[in-house]
Amino acid sequence: MQKSTVCAVVLIILVACHSQPDEPRESSVVEPVAAEQFPIETDRTSYLPGDGEFGPEVTILARYTSTDPAPVYIVNCNGAIGHGLQIKVGEQWVNAWLTAINSCLSGPIVLNPGDEHRDTMVVRPGAGVVVYPRDRGDRLHDGTYRVVWYGVLSTYEPAAGSLGTELPLERRVSAPFTISWEGAD
């Protein structure tokens, strides 16, 4: 199978695995945890959209620090990684917004214990995919969110028929923060 076909199949599988039904379903139970225990650190605890070229947008600077005793591998396409936002619905976290990236497969970004990787997320209408709530088109609700990174692997074995083993969700999320979208039109 050609590399481009494998990349397209991997991207389709990643998106399918992270899509949400119309009703929220549990992806993680909320438990109080100190902010320093989250592997992803954001630059703020609350965000207000600013005026972007295509409408209101929020820019989130996120830093992932590897706390694993062995290297971790971040799947990417020319440096672009799969990340998104989850919103707190009751006591559950639900995927709300996912980035859209090209379907290439570059060599993994390798982080040794203690290494960091920084990324900038720009959340705006038409950039990425809003998967919850579906009643607002490309608009998100005010709420409590967290950043989640996809494709952060504890092993990288593309020759074995899969890319590797993804780290558990709690090892690839940020502390909760708020976004106030209302009135940002």
PDB file of N, CA and C in Angstrom, residues 4-5 21 38 49 56 58 82 98 105 118 123 135 141 154 172 176 179 183 185:
ATOM      1  N   SER A   4       0.826   7.478   0.824  1.00  0.00           N
ATOM      2  CA  SER A   4      -0.277   8.446   0.837  1.00  0.00           C
ATOM      3  C   SER A   4      -1.607   7.768   1.162  1.00  0.00           C
ATOM      4  N   THR A   5      -1.794   6.530   0.685  1.00  0.00           N
ATOM      5  CA  THR A   5      -3.017   5.788   0.997  1.00  0.00           C
ATOM      6  C   THR A   5      -3.057   5.438   2.474  1.00  0.00           C
ATOM      7  N   PRO A  21     -21.680  11.522  18.819  1.00  0.00           N
ATOM      8  CA  PRO A  21     -23.078  11.457  18.414  1.00  0.00           C
ATOM      9  C   PRO A  21     -23.765  12.779  18.765  1.00  0.00           C
ATOM     10  N   PHE A  38      -1.487  18.153  34.993  1.00  0.00           N
ATOM     11  CA  PHE A  38      -1.917  17.972  33.613  1.00  0.00           C
ATOM     12  C   PHE A  38      -0.702  18.082  32.697  1.00  0.00           C
ATOM     13  N   PRO A  49     -12.977  35.692  22.747  1.00  0.00           N
ATOM     14  CA  PRO A  49     -12.607  35.757  21.332  1.00  0.00           C
ATOM     15  C   PRO A  49     -12.192  37.162  20.927  1.00  0.00           C
ATOM     16  N   PRO A  56     -14.921  36.015  14.900  1.00  0.00           N
ATOM     17  CA  PRO A  56     -14.341  35.836  16.232  1.00  0.00           C
ATOM     18  C   PRO A  56     -13.442  34.602  16.290  1.00  0.00           C
ATOM     19  N   VAL A  58     -10.301  32.457  18.892  1.00  0.00           N
ATOM     20  CA  VAL A  58      -9.557  32.304  20.128  1.00  0.00           C
ATOM     21  C   VAL A  58      -8.236  31.630  19.780  1.00  0.00           C
ATOM     22  N   GLY A  82      -2.739  16.624  15.531  1.00  0.00           N
ATOM     23  CA  GLY A  82      -4.172  16.509  15.771  1.00  0.00           C
ATOM     24  C   GLY A  82      -4.493  16.928  17.197  1.00  0.00           C
ATOM     25  N   LEU A  98     -12.458  19.886  16.627  1.00  0.00           N
ATOM     26  CA  LEU A  98     -11.275  19.140  16.208  1.00  0.00           C
ATOM     27  C   LEU A  98     -10.581  19.885  15.086  1.00  0.00           C
ATOM     28  N   LEU A 105       1.792  11.747   6.505  1.00  0.00           N
ATOM     29  CA  LEU A 105       2.348  11.149   7.718  1.00  0.00           C
ATOM     30  C   LEU A 105       3.840  11.404   7.725  1.00  0.00           C
ATOM     31  N   ARG A 118       5.475  22.682  21.935  1.00  0.00           N
ATOM     32  CA  ARG A 118       4.510  23.780  21.968  1.00  0.00           C
ATOM     33  C   ARG A 118       3.738  23.825  20.660  1.00  0.00           C
ATOM     34  N   VAL A 123      -8.866  28.758  17.091  1.00  0.00           N
ATOM     35  CA  VAL A 123     -10.240  28.261  16.993  1.00  0.00           C
ATOM     36  C   VAL A 123     -11.079  29.386  16.411  1.00  0.00           C
ATOM     37  N   ASP A 135     -26.091  22.107  16.876  1.00  0.00           N
ATOM     38  CA  ASP A 135     -27.174  23.039  16.575  1.00  0.00           C
ATOM     39  C   ASP A 135     -26.688  24.439  16.219  1.00  0.00           C
ATOM     40  N   HIS A 141     -20.428  26.999  22.103  1.00  0.00           N
ATOM     41  CA  HIS A 141     -21.105  27.631  23.239  1.00  0.00           C
ATOM     42  C   HIS A 141     -20.093  28.159  24.240  1.00  0.00           C
ATOM     43  N   SER A 154       2.751   5.984  22.983  1.00  0.00           N
ATOM     44  CA  SER A 154       3.812   5.450  23.850  1.00  0.00           C
ATOM     45  C   SER A 154       4.746   4.540  23.065  1.00  0.00           C
ATOM     46  N   ARG A 172      -2.971  13.289  28.079  1.00  0.00           N
ATOM     47  CA  ARG A 172      -2.838  14.151  26.904  1.00  0.00           C
ATOM     48  C   ARG A 172      -3.912  15.245  26.881  1.00  0.00           C
ATOM     49  N   PRO A 176      -8.868  22.389  32.958  1.00  0.00           N
ATOM     50  CA  PRO A 176     -10.035  23.105  32.414  1.00  0.00           C
ATOM     51  C   PRO A 176      -9.819  24.615  32.370  1.00  0.00           C
ATOM     52  N   ILE A 179     -14.187  29.542  27.960  1.00  0.00           N
ATOM     53  CA  ILE A 179     -14.261  30.371  26.759  1.00  0.00           C
ATOM     54  C   ILE A 179     -15.639  30.998  26.748  1.00  0.00           C
ATOM     55  N   GLY A 183     -21.808  37.016  22.382  1.00  0.00           N
ATOM     56  CA  GLY A 183     -21.559  38.426  22.154  1.00  0.00           C
ATOM     57  C   GLY A 183     -20.320  38.688  21.317  1.00  0.00           C
ATOM     58  N   ASP A 185     -19.994  38.144  18.148  1.00  0.00           N
ATOM     59  CA  ASP A 185     -20.336  38.209  16.714  1.00  0.00           C
ATOM     60  C   ASP A 185     -19.982  39.525  16.095  1.00  0.00           C
TER      61      ASP A 185
END
